[in-house]
Every structure is written in structure tokens, then in C-alpha cells.
Coordinates of C-alpha atoms in Angstrom, one line a residue:
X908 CA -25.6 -36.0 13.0
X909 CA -24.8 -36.5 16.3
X910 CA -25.6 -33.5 18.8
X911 CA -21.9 -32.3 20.6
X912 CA -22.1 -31.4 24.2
X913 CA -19.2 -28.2 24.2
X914 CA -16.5 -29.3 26.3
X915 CA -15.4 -27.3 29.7
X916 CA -14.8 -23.6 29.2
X917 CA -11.3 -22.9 28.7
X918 CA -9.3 -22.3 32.1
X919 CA -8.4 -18.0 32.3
X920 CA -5.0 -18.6 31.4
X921 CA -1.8 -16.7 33.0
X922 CA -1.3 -13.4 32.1
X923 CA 0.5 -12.5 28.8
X924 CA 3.5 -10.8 30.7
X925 CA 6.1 -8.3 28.9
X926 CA 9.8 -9.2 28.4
X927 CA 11.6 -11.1 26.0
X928 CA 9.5 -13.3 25.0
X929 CA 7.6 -10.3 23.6
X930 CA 10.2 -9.1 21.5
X931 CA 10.9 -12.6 20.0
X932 CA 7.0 -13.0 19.1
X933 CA 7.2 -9.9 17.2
X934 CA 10.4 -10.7 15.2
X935 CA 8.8 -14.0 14.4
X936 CA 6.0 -12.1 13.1
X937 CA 8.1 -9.7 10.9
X938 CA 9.8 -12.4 9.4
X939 CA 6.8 -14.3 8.4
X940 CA 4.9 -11.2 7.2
X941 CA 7.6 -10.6 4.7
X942 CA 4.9 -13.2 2.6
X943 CA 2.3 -10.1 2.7
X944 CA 5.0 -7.6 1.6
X945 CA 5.8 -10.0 -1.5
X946 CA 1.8 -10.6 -2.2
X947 CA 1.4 -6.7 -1.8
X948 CA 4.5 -5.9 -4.3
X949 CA 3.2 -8.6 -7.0
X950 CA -0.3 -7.4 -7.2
X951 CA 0.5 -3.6 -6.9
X952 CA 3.3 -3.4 -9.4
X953 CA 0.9 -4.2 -12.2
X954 CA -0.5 -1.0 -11.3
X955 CA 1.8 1.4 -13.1
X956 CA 3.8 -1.7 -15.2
X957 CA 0.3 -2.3 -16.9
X958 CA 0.6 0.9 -19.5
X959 CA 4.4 -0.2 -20.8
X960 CA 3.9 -3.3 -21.0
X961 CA 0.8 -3.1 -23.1
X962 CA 2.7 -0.7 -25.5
X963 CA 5.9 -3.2 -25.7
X964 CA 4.1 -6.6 -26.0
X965 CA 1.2 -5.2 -27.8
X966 CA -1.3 -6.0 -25.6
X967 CA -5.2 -5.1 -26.2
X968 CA -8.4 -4.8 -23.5
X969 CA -8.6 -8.2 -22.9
X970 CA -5.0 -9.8 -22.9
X971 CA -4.3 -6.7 -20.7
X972 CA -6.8 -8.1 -18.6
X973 CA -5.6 -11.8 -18.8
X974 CA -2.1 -10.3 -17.6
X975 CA -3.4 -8.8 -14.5
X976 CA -5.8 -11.6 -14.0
X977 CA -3.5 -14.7 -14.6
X978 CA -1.4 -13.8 -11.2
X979 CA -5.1 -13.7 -9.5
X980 CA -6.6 -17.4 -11.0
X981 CA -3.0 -18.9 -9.8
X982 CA -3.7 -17.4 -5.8
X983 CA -7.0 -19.0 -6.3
X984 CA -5.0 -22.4 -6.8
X985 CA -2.4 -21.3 -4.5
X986 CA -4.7 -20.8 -1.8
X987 CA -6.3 -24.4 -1.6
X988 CA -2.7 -25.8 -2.3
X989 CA -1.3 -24.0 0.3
X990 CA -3.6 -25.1 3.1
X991 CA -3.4 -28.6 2.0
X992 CA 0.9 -28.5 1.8
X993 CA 0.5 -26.7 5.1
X994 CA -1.7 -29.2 6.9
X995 CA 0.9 -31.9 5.8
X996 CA 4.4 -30.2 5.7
X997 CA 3.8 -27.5 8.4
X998 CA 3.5 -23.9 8.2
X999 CA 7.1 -23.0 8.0
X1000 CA 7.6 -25.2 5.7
X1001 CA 5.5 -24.3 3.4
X1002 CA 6.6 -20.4 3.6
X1003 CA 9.8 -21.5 2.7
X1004 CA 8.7 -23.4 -0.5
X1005 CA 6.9 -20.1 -0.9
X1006 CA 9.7 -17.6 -1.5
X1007 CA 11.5 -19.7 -3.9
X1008 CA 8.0 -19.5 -5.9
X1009 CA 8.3 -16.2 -5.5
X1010 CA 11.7 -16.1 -6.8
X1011 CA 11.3 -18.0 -9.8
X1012 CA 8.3 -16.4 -10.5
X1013 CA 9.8 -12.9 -10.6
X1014 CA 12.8 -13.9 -12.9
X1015 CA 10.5 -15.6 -15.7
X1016 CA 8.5 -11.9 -15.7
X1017 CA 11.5 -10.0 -15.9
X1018 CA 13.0 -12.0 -18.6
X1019 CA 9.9 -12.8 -20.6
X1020 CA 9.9 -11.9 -24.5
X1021 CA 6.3 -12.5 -25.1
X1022 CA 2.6 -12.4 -23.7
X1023 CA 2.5 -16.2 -22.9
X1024 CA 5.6 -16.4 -20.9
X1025 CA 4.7 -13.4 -18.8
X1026 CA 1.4 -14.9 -18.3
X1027 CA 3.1 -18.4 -17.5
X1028 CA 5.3 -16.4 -14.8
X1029 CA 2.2 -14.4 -13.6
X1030 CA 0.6 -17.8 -12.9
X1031 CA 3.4 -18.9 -10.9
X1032 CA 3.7 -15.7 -8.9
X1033 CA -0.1 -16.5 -8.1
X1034 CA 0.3 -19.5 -6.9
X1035 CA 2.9 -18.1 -4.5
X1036 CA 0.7 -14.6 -3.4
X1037 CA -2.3 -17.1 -2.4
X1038 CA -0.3 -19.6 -0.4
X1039 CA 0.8 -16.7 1.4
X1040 CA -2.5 -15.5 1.6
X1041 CA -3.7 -18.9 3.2
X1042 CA -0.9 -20.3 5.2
X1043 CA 1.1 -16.7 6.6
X1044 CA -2.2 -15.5 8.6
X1045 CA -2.6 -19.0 9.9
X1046 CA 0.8 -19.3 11.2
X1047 CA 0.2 -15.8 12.5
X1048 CA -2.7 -16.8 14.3
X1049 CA -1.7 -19.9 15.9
X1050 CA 1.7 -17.8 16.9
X1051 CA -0.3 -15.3 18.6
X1052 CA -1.6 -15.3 22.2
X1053 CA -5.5 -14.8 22.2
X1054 CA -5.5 -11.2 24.1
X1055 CA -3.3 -9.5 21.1
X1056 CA -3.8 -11.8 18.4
X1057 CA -6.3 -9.5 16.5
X1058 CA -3.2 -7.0 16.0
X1059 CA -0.8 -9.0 15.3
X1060 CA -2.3 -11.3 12.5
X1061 CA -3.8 -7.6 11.2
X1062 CA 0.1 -7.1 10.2
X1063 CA 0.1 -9.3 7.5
X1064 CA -2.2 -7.0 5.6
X1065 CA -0.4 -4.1 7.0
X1066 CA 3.0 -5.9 5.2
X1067 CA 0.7 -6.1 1.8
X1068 CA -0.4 -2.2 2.0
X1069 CA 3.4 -1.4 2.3
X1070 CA 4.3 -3.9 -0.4
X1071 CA 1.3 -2.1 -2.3
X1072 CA 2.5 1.1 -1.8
X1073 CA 6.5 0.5 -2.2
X1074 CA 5.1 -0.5 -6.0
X1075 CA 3.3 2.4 -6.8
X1076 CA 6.6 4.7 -5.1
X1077 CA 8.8 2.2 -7.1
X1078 CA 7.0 2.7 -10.1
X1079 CA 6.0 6.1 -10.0
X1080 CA 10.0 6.9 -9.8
X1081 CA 10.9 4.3 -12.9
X1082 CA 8.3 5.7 -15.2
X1083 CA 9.0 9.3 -14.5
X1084 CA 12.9 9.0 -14.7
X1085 CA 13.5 6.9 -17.2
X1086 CA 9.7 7.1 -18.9
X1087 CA 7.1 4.2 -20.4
X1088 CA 9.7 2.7 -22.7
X1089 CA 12.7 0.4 -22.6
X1090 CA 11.4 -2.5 -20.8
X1091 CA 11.4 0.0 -17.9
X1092 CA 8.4 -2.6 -16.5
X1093 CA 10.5 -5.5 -16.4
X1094 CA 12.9 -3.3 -13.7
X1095 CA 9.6 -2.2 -11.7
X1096 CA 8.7 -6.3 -11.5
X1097 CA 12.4 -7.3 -10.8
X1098 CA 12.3 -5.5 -7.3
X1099 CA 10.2 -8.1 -6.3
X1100 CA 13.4 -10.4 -5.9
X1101 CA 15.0 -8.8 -2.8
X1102 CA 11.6 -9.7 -0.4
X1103 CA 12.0 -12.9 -1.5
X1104 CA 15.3 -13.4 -0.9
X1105 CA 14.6 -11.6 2.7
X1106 CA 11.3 -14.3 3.3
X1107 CA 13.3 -17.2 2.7
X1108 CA 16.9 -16.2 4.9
X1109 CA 14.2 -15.1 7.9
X1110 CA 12.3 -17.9 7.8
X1111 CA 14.9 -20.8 8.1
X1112 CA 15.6 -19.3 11.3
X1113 CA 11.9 -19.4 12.2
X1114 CA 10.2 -22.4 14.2
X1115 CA 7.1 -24.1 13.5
X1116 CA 4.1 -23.5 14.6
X1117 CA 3.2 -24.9 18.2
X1118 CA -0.3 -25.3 17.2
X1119 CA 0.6 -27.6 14.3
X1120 CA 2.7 -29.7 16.4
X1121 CA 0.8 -30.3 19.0
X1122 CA -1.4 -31.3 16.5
X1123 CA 0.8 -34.2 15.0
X1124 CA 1.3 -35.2 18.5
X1125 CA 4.9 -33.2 19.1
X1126 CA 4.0 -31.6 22.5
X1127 CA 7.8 -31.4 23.6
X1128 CA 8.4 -29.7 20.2
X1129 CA 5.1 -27.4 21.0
X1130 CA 6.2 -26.7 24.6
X1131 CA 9.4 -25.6 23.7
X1132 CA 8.5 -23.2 21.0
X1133 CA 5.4 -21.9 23.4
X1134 CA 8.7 -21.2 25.8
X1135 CA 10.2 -19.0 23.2
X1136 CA 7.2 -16.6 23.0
X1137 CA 5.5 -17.0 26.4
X1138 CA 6.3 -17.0 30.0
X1139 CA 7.2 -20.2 31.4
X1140 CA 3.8 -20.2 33.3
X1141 CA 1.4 -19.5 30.6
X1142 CA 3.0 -21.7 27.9
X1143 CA 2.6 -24.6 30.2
X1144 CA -1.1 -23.7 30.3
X1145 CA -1.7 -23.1 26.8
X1146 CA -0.3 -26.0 25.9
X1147 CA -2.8 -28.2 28.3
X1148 CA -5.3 -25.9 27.0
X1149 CA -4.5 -26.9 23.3
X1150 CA -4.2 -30.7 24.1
X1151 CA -7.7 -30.6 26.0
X1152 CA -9.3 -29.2 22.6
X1153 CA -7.2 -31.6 21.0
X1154 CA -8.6 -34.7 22.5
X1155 CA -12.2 -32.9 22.8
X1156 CA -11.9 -33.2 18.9
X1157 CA -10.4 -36.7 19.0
X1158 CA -14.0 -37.6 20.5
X1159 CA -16.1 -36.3 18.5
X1160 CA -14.4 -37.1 14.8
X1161 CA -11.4 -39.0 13.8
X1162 CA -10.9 -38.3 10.5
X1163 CA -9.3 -35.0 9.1
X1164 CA -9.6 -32.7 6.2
X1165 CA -12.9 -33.0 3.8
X1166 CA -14.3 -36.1 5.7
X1167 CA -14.2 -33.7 8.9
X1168 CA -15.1 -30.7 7.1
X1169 CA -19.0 -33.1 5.1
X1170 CA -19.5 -34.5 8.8
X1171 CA -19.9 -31.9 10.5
X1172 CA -23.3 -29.0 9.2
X1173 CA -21.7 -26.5 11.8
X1174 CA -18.2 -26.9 9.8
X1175 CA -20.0 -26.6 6.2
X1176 CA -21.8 -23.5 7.3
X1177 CA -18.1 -22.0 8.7
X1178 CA -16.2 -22.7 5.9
X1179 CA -19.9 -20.8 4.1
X1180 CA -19.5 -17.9 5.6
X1181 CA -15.7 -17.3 5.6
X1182 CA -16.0 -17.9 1.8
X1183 CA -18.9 -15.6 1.6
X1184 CA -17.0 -13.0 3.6
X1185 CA -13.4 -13.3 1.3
X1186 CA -15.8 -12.8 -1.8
X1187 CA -18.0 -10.3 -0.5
X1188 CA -14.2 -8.0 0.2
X1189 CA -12.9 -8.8 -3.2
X1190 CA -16.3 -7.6 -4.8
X1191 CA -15.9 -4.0 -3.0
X1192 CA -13.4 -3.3 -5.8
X1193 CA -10.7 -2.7 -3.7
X1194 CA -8.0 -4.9 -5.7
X1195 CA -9.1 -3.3 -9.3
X1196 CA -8.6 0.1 -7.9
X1197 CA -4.5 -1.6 -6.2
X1198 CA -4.8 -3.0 -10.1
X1199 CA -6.1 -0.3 -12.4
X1200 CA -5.9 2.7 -10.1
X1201 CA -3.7 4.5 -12.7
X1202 CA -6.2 3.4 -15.4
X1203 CA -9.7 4.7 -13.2
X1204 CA -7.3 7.9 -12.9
X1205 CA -7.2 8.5 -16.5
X1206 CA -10.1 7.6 -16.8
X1207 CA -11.2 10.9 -14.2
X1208 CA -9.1 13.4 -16.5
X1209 CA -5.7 13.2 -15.1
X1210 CA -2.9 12.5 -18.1
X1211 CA -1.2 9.3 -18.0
X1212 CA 2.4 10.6 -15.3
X1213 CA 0.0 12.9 -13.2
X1214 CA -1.6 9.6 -12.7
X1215 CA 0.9 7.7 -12.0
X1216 CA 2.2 10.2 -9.5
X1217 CA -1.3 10.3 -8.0
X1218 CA -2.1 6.7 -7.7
X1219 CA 0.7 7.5 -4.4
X1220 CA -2.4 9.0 -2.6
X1221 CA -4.6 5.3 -2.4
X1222 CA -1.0 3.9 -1.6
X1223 CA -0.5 6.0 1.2
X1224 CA -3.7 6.2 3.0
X1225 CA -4.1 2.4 2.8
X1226 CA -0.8 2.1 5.1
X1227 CA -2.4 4.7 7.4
X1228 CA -6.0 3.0 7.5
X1229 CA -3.8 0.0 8.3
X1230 CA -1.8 1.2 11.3
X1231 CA -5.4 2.5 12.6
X1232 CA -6.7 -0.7 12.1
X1233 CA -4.9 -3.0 13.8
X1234 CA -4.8 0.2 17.1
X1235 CA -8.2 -0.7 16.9
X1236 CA -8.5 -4.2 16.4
X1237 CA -8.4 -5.3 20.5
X1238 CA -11.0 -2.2 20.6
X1239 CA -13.6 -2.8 18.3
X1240 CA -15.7 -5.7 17.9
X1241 CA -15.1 -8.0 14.4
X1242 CA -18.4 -7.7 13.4
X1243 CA -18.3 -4.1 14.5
X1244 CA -16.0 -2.9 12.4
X1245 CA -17.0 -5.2 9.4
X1246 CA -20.3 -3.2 9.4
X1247 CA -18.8 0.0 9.8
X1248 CA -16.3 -0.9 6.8
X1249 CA -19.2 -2.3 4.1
X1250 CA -21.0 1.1 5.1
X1251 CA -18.1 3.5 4.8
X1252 CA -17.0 1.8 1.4
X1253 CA -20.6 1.7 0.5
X1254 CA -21.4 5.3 0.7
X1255 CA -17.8 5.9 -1.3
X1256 CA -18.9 3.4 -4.1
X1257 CA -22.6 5.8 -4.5
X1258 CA -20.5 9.4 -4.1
X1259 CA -18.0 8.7 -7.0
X1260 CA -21.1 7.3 -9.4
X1261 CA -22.7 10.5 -8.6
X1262 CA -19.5 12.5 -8.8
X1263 CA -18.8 11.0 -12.2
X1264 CA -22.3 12.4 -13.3
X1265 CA -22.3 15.7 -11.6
X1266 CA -19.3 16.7 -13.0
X1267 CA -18.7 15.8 -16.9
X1268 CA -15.3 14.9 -18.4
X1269 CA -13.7 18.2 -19.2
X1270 CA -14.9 19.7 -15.8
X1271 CA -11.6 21.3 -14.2
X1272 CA -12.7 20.0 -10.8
X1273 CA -13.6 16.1 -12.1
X1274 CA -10.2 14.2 -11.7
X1275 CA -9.5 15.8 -7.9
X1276 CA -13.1 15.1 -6.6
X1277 CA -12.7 11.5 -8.2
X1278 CA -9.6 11.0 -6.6
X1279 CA -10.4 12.6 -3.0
X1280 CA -13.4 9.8 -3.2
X1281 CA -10.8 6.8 -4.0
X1282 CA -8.9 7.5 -1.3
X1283 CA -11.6 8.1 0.9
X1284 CA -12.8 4.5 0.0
X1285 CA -9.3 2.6 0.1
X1286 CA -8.9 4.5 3.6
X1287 CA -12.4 2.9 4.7
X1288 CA -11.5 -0.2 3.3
X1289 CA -8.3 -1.0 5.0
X1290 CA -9.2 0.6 8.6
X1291 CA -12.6 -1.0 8.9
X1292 CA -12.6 -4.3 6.0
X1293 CA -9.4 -5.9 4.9
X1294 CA -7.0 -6.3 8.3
X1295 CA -10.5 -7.6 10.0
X1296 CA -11.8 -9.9 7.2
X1297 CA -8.0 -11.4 7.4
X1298 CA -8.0 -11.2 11.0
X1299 CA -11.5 -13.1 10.9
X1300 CA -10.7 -15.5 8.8
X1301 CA -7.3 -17.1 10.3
X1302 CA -9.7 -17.5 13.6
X1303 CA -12.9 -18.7 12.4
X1304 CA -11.7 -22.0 11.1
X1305 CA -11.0 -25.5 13.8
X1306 CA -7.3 -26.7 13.7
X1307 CA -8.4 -29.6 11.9
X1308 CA -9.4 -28.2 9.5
X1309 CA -7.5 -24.5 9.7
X1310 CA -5.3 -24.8 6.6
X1311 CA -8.2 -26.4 4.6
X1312 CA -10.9 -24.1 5.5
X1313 CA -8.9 -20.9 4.8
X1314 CA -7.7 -22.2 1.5
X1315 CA -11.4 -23.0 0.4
X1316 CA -12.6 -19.3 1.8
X1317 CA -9.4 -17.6 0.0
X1318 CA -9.7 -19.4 -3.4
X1319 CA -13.4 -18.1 -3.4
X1320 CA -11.7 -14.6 -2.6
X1321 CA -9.2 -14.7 -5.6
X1322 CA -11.9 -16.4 -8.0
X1323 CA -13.9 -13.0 -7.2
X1324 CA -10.7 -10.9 -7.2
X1325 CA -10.0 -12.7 -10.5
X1326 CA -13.1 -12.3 -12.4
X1327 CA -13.3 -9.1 -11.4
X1328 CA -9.5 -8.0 -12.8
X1329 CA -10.1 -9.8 -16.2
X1330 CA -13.0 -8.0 -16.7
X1331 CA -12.4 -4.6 -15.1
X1332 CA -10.8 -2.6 -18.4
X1333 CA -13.6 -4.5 -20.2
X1334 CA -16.4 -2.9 -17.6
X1335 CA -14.7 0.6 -17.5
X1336 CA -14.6 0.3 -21.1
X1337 CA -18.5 -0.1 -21.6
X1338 CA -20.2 1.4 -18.6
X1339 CA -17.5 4.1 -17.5
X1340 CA -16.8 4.8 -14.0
X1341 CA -20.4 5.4 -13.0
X1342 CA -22.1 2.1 -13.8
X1343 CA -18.7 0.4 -12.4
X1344 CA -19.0 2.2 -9.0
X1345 CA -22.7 2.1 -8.9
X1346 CA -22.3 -1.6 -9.3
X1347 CA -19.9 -2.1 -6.4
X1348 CA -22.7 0.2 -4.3
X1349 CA -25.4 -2.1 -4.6
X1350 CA -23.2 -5.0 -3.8
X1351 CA -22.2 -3.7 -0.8
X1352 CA -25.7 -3.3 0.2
X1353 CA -26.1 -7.0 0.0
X1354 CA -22.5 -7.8 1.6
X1355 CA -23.8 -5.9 5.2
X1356 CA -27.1 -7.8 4.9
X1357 CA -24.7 -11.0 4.9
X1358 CA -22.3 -9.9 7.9
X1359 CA -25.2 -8.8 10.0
X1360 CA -27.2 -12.1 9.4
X1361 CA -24.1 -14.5 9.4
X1362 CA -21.0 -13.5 10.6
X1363 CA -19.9 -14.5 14.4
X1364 CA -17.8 -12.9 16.8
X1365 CA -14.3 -14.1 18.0
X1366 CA -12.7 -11.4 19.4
X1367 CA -11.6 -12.0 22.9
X1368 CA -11.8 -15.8 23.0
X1369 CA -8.6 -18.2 22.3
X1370 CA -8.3 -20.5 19.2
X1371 CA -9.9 -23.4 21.4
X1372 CA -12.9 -21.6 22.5
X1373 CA -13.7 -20.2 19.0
X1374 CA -13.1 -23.9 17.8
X1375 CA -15.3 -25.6 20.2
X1376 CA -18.0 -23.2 19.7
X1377 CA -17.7 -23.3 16.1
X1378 CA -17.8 -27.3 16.2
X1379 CA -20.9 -27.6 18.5
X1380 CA -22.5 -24.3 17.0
X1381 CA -22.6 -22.7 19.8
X1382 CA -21.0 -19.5 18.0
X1383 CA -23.3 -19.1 16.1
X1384 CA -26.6 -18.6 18.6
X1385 CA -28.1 -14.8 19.0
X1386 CA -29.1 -13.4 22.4
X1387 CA -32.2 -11.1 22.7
X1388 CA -30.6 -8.2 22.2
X1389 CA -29.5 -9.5 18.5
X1390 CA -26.1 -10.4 19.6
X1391 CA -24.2 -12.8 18.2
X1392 CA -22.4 -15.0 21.1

């Protein structure tokens, strides 16, 4: 391969500015993250629609597993379709296409007699939750202005907290008023419909993203939308700031997608490491606990409606680690608070093994020490891991190959999250909830081995200066001190 010289060092750029302009970014980013409250509704309902369902459709260990699991294999497909439907149709777009999946999706669960169709409808609510997984952070991130972009792509996984916990409210208040038979699932899934509905309204009054058209050429477009959301001033310099990168990749490759993505070792070893970071929060157990929380519950000693009730706690605290998080996220460092979030969930992972030992099922104390620990972890988890592996991801990857490069790094994520729901009530099932915990602990000792070794910083620096020093692997250089640059 050819060695890169970097181009020039982005210009300082005007200052953000407050006004109107402001307020219209963060409407824009409202509407959008309307894609997170659906993918947080879809994989949290499950949660407390799991135990009726199985009852009604007659569903056993493993077919309960293919249920939950089916939504999470479609994301994995949705996820490297989305990027690719992005790169081609444009972001907004693609959102749009989105909520109608969403839509659709929804009414076949609600209306499904039998285990295949619900499984068919599962599929295509997947596909829906991972495009929005790949394409809503993106067009968050190539929205945002550099200096607050940290924050305001971390709402998208605040919006799938609040979806997560409007599912376990929702469903704690359907199964304790009208109880675990009757369909009463099908009416905790139907809710999903009415995000949907609100996604797709917002969003055809939504523009495209300026990024994506200046990179099909459309500067006019770009300009004008840049004008929206910045001061006159500063979205004239972004824009020349785009276009230099622009032609600084026109120089060095022609070609887009894979071809750009094989040419390039500093690309492959990108696209690596964002993979290796979407697998390495999946395998944390985060999403079985958003999945099965009701069923580790149980599990502790809690009866089935106490544990529906207290599956709220996880809920809760997640939305709170999340407004914390993205406070933090102009703060704090990525890589920072990456470490600090494998540690904290680490430590969690060991203490409820032990707990589950030290105190045997019967003991009074068991299911409250369990569930103090849970939501000590899902509160580590989402103020220190999942807004800043999100965050991370929609900046890591060059706008050539943005869409692409998520989608490959978020289908790894879902295969993990996958895998790991279709076998979860199998794993439970044979090694209880201290070889399951255990097993998260000593992956999590291998995931902060891989952040400290691989993972590069991006806070403070635009889109084009993480791209350029991505594409000439400059990024990935390590002073003296250890530092990453």
C-alpha cells in the first residue's frame, strides 16, 4: 500500500454560537431519536411479554429462546442493510423506510396465532431495531457540531433506555391489572405502534444529512441545511472543511464501499476494532438481563409479579446512568470512560456470582442483594459503556465508508447479542446464576485488555480530523506516556 501523507490540520472553526439554530438541532435530534425509543420498546417488551406468551403458545427453553433471539439475528441483518440503503438512499430516507418496518412488524406480533408467525414478525422488527441501530447514530453524528457531538449522539441510547423502561412500566401495569392470561402480551407488544407512527410524521419534516450530501456532490443542498443548524459563519466553514476532506479522499482512493474498506490496512483494522468493541458490550450481558431480567429475578427468589414489579429498578437506573452519561460525555475521555465502564460492570459480574454462593436459595436476604447488584451493573453499564461505545462508533468510521463500517461493527454486536439471547434460559438453566455471571466476569477481563491495547480517542476532534487520522493511521500512534493520539 501506498504510504498517505495526512492532509492540513483542520482550520479552528467559528464558534458554535447559541440561538436558533440550537433549538432546531435539538428538535432534529428528538425526531430522529424516536428510532432508539422504538429499538428500546421492541427489545425490552419481551422482558415481561416472555412468561404469557410461553404459557399461551406453548413455548419450551429453547423456542422461548428463538422468540427473543429471532428479533436479535434480523438487527444483525438490519444493521449491514441499513448502512448499505443509507449510503445509497440517504439517511433520512432510510429512517423513514424504517418506521413502516416498524409498523408492519408490530401488527404481525400482535395478531400472530402461532410460534412461526410471531417469529416471522420478530424477524422483521429486527431488521428495523438494527437499521436504527446503524443509520440513526450516523445521522446523529454527521448532524452534530464536533464540540457537543459526544452528547448529542449519546441520546440515541438515552431514547432506547426510555423505550426500555416504558416496556417494563407498560408491562408491569398490563400483567398486574389484567394478569398473564388473555393475550394480555399481544397489548404489551401493540404499544409499539404509536412511536412508529411518531418516527415516520417527524421525520418527513426532517432534512438530510449535510454530510451525505456533500458527499454525492450536493454542496448547495449541504450549505443550506448546515444554515439551519449553524451560524451563518461557521456553516460556511464546515462546509469547506468537509469538501477539503472530501477531495483529500478523492486523492488517495476512488472507489467506495468494500473496495475502499480491502485497500486500505488502517480501514480493515477500524472497522476491527469497532466490531470488537460492539461485541465486546453485547457480551457484558447487558441485553439478556433488558431480555430475561424478570427471568434472572425468579431465578434470585422473587415470585413471578414481585418480579415483574422489580425488573422497574434496572429500568430506572439505566435512564439515570444515561442522563449522567451523556453530562459527562464532553468531560471524560472515550477511552476513559470505556475503561472505567468494563471495570465497574466487571466487578458487578464477580459480586453477584459470589452473592449467588454466599447466600443459598431460600436465604431471606438472596433476591434483594441479587437485585441491588443488577442494578448496580445496568447503572455502570449505561453511565460508563453503552452511550460511549454508541458515541464511539458513529465517529470512528470515514464518510466513505460510515454507513458500511457501522453496519459491519453492529451486525457483529447483534450476532453476539443474538447468540447470547438464544442461549441465555438454556445457560441459566444448566449453570444457574453463578457460572452465568462468573462467565460475563472473565470476559470482561479480556474486553479492558482490548480497549486499553486498541481502542483510539476521538473526543474533541471533528468528523474530518478523526477521518484523516484514521485513513493515514495516524490515530492510532501512542505517545510515551501510553497515550493514544
Amino acid at each position: 500500500m501506498v504510504d498517505i501523507k495526512p492532509a492540513t490540520t483542520s482550520a479552528a472553526l467559528p464558534p458554535l454560537g447559541t440561538g436558533a439554530h440550537r433549538r432546531r438541532l435539538g428538535v432534529l435530534a428528538l425526531v430522529a431519536t424516536f428510532g432508539g425509543l422504538l429499538f428500546g420498546y421492541d427489545t425490552g417488551v419481551i422482558n415481561g411479554a416472555l412468561l404469557p406468551m410461553k404459557q399461551e403458545l406453548g413455548l419450551t427453553n429453547l423456542t422461548e429462546g428463538v422468540v427473543t433471539s429471532s428479533l436479535l439475528f434480523g438487527a444483525a441483518i438490519g444493521a449491514m442493510l441499513g448502512g448499505r440503503i443509507a449510503d445509497g438512499w440517504g439517511r433520512r430516507r432510510t429512517i423513514i423506510a424504517l418506521a413502516v418496518t416498524f409498523f408492519v412488524g408490530t401488527l404481525i406480533c400482535v395478531f400472530s396465532p402461532t410460534f412461526a408467525v410471531i417469529v416471522v414478525g420478530r424477524v422483521l422488527l429486527g431488521l428495523a431495531v438494527g437499521g436504527a441501530s446503524t443509520v440513526v447514530p450516523v445521522f446523529l453524528a454527521e448532524l452534530a457540531p464536533y464540540e457537543i457531538r459526544g452528547s448529542l449522539s449519546g441520546r440515541n441510547e438515552l431514547m432506547i433506555v426510555i423505550g426500555q423502561l416504558a416496556a417494563f412500566l407498560v408491562n408491569a401495569v398490563i400483567g398486574n391489572l389484567w394478569g398473564e392470561g388473555n393475550g394480555v402480551w399481544r397489548i404489551m407488544l401493540a404499544v409499539c405502534a404509536l412511536p412508529a407512527v411518531a418516527l415516520f410524521v417527524g421525520m418527513l419534516r426532517v432534512p438530510e444529512s449535510p454530510r451525505w450530501l456533500a458527499s454525492k456532490g450536493r454542496n448547495d443542498e449541504a450549505l443550506a441545511i448546515l444554515r439551519q443548524i449553524r451560524t451563518d459563519e461557521r456553516a460556511v466553514a464546515e462546509l469547506d472543511d468537509i469538501k477539503r476532506t472530501t477531495a483529500f479522499e478523492a486523492t488517495v482512493q476512488r472507489e467506495r464501499g468494500w473496495r475502499v474498506l480491502l485497500g486500505n490496512k488502517w480501514l480493515i483494522r477500524i472497522v476491527l476494532i469497532g466490531a470488537g468493541l460492539g461485541v465486546a458490550q453485547q457480551l457484558t450481558g447487558i441485553n439478556s438481563i433488558m431480555y430475561y431480567g424478570q427471568t434472572v429475578l425468579i431465578e434470585s427468589g422473587f415470585q413471578a409479579s414481585a418480579a415483574l414489579i422489580a425488573n422497574i429498578a434496572p429500568g430506572v437506573i439505566a435512564v439515570i446512568g444515561g442522563v449522567i452519561a451523556i453530562a459527562n460525555m464532553e468531560r471524560i475521555n472515550r477511552r476513559t470512560t470505556l475503561i472505567i465502564g468494563f471495570t465497574l460492570t466487571t466487578i458487578c459480574h464477580f459480586l453477584i456470582g459470589i452473592a449467588s454462593v454466599a447466600l443459598p436459595e431460600g436465604n431471606a436476604a438472596r433476591p434483594w442483594v441479587i437485585l441491588f447488584l443488577v442494578v448496580a451493573f445496568v447503572g455502570s453499564m449505561q453511565t460508563f459503556l453503552n452511550i460511549a461505545v454508541w458515541v464511539v462508533l458513529s465517529e470512528i468510521f470515514p464518510t466513505q465508508i460510515r454507513a458500511l463500517g457501522m453496519g459491519i461493527a453492529v451486525f457483529c454486536l447483534w450476532i453476539a447479542n443474538a447468540f447470547l439471547g438464544l442461549y441465555f434460559p438454556t445457560i441459566v438453566a444448566a449453570t444457574g446464576i453463578t457460572g452465568t455471571f462468573f462467565g460475563f466476569g472473565i470476559v470482561g477481563l479480556l474486553a479492558l485488555f482490548f480497549i486499553w491495547k486498541f481502542v483510539p480517542e476521538s473526543r474533541g476532534r471533528t468528523l474530518e480530523q478523526v477521518e484523516e487520522g484514521v485513513t493515514t493511521g495516524n490515530i492510532f500512534t501512542v505517545d510515551k506516556h501510553g497515550r493514544r493520539a
